[in-house]
Short mmCIF file of C-alpha atoms in Angstrom, two decimals:
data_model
loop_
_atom_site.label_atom_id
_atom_site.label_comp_id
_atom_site.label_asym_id
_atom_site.label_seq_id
_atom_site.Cartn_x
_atom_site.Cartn_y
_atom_site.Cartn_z
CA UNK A 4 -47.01 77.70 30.61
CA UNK A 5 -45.66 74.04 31.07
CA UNK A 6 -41.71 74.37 30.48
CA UNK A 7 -39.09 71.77 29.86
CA UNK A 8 -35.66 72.58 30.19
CA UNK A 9 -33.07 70.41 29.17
CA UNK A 10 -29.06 70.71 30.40
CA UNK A 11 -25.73 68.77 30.77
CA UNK A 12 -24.93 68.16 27.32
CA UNK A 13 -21.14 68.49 25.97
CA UNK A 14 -18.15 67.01 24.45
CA UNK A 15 -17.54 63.79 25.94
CA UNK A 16 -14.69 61.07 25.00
CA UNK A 17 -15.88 57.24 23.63
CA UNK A 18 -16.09 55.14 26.47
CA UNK A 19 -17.00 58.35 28.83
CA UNK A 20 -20.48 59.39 30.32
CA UNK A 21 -22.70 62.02 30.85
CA UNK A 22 -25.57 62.90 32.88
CA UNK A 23 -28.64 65.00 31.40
CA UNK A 24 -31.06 66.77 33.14
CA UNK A 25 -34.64 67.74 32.42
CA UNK A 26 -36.38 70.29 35.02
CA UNK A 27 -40.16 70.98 34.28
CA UNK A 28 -42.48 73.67 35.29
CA UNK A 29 -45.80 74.21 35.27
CA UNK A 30 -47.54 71.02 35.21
CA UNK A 31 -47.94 67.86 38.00
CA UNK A 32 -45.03 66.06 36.91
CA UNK A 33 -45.68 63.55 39.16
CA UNK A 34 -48.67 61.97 37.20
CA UNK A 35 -46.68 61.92 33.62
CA UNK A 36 -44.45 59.74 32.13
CA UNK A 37 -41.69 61.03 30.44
CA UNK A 38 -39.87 60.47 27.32
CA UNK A 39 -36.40 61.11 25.58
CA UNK A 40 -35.91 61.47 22.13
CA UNK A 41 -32.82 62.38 20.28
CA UNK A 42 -31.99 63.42 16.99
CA UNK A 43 -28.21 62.48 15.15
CA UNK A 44 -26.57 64.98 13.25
CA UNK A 45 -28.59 65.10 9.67
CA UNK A 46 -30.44 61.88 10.81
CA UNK A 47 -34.36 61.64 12.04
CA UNK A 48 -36.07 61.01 15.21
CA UNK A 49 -34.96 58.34 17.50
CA UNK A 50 -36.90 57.58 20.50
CA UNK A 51 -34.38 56.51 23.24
CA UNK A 52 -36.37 55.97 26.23
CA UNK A 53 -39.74 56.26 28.44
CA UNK A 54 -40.09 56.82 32.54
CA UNK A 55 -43.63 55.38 33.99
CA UNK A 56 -45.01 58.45 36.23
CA UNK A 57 -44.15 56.85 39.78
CA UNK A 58 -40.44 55.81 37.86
CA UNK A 59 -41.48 52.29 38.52
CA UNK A 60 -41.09 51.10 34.37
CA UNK A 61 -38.48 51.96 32.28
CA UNK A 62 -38.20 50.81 28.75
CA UNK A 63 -35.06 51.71 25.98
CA UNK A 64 -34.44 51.43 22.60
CA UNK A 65 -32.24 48.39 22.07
CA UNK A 66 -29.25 50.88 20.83
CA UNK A 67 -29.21 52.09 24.13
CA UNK A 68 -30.31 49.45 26.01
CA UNK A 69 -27.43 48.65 28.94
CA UNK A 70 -25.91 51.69 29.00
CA UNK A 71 -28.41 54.60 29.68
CA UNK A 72 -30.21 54.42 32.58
CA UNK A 73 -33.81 56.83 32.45
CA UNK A 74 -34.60 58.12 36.07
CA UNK A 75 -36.46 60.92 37.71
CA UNK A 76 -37.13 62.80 41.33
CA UNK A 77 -40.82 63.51 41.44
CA UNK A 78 -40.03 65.97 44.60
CA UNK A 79 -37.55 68.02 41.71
CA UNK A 80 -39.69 67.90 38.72
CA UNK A 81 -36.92 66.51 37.09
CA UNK A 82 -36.32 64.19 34.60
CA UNK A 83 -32.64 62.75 34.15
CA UNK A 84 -30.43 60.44 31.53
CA UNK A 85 -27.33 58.83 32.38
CA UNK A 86 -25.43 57.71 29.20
CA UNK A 87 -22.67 55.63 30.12
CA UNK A 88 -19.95 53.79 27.75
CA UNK A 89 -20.95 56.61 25.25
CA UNK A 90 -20.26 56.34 21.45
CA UNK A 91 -19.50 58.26 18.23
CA UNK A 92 -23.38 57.43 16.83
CA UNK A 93 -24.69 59.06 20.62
CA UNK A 94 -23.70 62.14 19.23
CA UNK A 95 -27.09 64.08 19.14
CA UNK A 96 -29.29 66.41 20.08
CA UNK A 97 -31.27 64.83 23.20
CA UNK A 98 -35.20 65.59 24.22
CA UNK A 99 -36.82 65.67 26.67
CA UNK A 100 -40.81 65.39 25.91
CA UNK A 101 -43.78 64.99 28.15
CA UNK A 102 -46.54 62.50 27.84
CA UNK A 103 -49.66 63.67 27.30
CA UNK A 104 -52.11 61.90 29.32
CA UNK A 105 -51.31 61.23 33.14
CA UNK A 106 -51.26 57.69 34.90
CA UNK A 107 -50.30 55.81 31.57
CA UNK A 108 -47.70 53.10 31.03
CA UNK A 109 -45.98 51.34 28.29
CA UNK A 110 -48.49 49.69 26.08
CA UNK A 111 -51.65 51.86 27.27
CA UNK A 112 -51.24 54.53 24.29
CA UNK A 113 -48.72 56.50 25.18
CA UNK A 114 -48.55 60.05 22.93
CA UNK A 115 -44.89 61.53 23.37
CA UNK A 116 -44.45 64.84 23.65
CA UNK A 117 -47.40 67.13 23.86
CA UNK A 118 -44.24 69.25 25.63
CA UNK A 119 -40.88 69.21 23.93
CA UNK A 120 -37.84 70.82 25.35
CA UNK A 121 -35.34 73.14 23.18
CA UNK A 122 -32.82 69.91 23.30
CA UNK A 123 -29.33 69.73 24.68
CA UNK A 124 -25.91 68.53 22.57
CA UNK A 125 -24.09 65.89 22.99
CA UNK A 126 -21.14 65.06 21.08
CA UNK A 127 -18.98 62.14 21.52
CA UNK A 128 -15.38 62.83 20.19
CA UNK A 129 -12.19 61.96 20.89
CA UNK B 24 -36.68 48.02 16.70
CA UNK B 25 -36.86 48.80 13.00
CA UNK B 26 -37.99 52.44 12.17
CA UNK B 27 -41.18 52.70 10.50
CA UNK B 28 -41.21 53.86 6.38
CA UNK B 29 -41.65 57.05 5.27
CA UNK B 30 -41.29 59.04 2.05
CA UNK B 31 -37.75 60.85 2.18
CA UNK B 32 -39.55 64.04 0.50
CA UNK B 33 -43.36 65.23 -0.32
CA UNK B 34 -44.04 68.11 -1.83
CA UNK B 35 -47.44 70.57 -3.05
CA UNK B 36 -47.99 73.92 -4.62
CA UNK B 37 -49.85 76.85 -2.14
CA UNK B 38 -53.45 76.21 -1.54
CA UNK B 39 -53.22 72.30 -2.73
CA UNK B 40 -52.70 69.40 -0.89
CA UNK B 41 -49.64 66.81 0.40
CA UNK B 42 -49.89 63.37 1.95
CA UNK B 43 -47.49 61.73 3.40
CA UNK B 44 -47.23 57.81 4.28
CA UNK B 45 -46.24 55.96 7.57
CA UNK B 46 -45.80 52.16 7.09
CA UNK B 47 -45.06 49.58 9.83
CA UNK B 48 -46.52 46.89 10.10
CA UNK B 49 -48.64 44.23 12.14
CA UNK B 50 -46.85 44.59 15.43
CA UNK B 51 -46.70 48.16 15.25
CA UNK B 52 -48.93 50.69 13.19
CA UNK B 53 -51.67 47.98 12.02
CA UNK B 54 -51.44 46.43 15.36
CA UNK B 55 -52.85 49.45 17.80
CA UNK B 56 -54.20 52.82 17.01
CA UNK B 57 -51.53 54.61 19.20
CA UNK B 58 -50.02 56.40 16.26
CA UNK B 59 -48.70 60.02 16.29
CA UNK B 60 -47.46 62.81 14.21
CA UNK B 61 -45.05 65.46 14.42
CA UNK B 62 -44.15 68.73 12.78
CA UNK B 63 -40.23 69.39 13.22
CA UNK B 64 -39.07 72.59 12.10
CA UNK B 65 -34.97 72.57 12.01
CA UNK B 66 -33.35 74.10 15.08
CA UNK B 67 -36.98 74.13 17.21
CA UNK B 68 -38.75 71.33 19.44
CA UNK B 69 -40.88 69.03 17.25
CA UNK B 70 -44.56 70.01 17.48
CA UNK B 71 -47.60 66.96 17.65
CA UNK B 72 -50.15 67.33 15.52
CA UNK B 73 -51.89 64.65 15.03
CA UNK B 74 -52.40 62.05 18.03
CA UNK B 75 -54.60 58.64 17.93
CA UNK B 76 -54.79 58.57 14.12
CA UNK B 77 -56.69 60.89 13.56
CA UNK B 78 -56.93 63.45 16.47
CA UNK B 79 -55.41 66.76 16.42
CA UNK B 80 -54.23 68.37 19.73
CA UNK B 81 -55.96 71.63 20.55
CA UNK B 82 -54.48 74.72 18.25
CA UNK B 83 -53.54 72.41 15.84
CA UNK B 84 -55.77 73.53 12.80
CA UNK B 85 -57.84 71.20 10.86
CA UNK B 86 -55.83 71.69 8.04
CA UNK B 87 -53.81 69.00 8.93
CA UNK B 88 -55.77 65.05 9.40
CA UNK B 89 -54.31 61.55 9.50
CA UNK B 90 -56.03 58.41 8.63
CA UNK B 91 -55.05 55.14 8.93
CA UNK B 92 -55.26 51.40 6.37
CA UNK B 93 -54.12 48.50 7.68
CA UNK B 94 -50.21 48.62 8.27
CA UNK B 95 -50.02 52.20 6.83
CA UNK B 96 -50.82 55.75 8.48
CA UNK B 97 -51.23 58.80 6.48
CA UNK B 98 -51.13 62.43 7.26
CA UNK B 99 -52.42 64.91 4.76
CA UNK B 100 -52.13 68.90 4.97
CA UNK B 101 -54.45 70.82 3.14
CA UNK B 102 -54.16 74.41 1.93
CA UNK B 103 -50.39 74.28 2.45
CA UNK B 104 -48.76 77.39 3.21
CA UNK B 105 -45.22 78.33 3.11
CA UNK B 106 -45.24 77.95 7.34
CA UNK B 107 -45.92 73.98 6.65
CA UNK B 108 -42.64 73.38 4.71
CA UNK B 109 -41.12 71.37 7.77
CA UNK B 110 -39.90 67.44 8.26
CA UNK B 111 -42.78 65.71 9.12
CA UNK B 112 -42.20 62.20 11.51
CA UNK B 113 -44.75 59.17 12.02
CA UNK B 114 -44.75 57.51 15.31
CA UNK B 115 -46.55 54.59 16.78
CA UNK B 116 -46.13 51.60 20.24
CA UNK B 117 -44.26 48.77 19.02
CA UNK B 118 -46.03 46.13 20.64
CA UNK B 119 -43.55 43.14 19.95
CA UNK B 120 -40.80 44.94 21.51
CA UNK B 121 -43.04 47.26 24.17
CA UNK B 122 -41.46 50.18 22.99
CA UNK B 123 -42.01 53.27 20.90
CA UNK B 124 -40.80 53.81 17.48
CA UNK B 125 -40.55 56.83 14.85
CA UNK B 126 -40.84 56.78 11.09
CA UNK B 127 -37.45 58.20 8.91
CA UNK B 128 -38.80 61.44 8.81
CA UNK B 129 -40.35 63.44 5.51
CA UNK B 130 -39.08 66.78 4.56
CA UNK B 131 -42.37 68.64 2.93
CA UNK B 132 -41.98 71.02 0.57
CA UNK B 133 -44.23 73.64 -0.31
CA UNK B 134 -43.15 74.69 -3.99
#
């Protein structure tokens, strides 16, 4: 059963950062990219960022472009976000989400999330 | 990055039928066929269920089928039941800016 588990989510101040964590199960993590999505309080879908399979390419959404940095340790299974210079509109509930065909790259039909995790908060507050 | 257009709400009696539009446009939905639907129940992970267009993920049931027109994708659930009364999200490669975008999301209501 492929698992993603999502952690390091909080309260954090404007201007602070935070470091979130994805650790996967079950599946060769080494031959997917990886996405994160988040969702704002009452607000839709927002996809934030994407992680080629070898963590070679990284791409962001231009609201988060400069400040979060995507990056992953293929010998951990994990997937990680560091969100730096954090805001009041980062305030969300962050993804994690698998894609779902191996070896692809921006550009070459990328499907997010045939895997979702359960999502971690973060709230930016003062 | 502009978020691709979706109804706000849909909505279909038991047994009948919803759609629900998705429209981009050139450099986006009419401009690749790398476009993607999700089911997103409130407080759980969002669920694909339609990939491609028009393909559906294995255990998704054929209920549920997307089509595409030009600069507009469409997903349409037939036989709705009272489980299918979720927000419902478009997404698609955004080729002019090499990234990935959703739609605004549609809350579907089964009446």
């Amino acid at each position: 059963q492929v698992q993603l588990v999502e952690s390091g989510g909080g309260v954090v101040q404007p201007g602070g950062s935070l470091r979130l964590s994805c650790v996967t199960s079950e599946f060769t993590f080494r031959t997917y990219g990886m996405h994160w999505v988040r969702q704002a309080p009452g607000k839709g879908l927002e996809w934030v960022s994407f992680i080629r399979f070898d963590g070679n390419n990284n791409y962001y959404a231009d609201s988060v472009k400069g400040r979060f940095t995507i990056s992953r340790d293929n010998s951990k299974n994990t997937l990680y976000l560091q969100m730096n210079s954090l805001r009041a509109e980062d305030t969300a509930v962050y993804y994690c989400a698998k894609d779902m065909f191996p070896w692809r790259d921006m550009g070459q039909g990328l499907i997010i999330g045939d895997y979702w995790g359960q999502g971690t908060l973060v709230t930016v507050s003062s | 990055q502009s978020a691709l257009t979706q109804p706000p709400s849909a909505s279909g009696s038991p047994g009948q039928s919803a759609t629900i539009s998705c429209t981009g446009t050139s450099s986006d939905v009419g401009g690749n066929n790398y476009v993607s639907w999700y089911q997103h129940h409130p407080g759980k992970a969002p669920k694909l269920i339609i990939y491609d267009v028009y393909k559906r993920p294995s255990g998704v049931p054929d209920r549920f089928s997307g089509s595409k027109s030009g600069n507009t994708a469409s997903l349409t659930v037939s036989g709705l039941q009272a489980g299918d009364e979720a927000d419902y999200y478009c997404s698609s490669y955004a080729g002019s800016n090499n990234c990935m975008v959703f739609g605004g999301g549609t809350k579907l209501t089964v009446l």
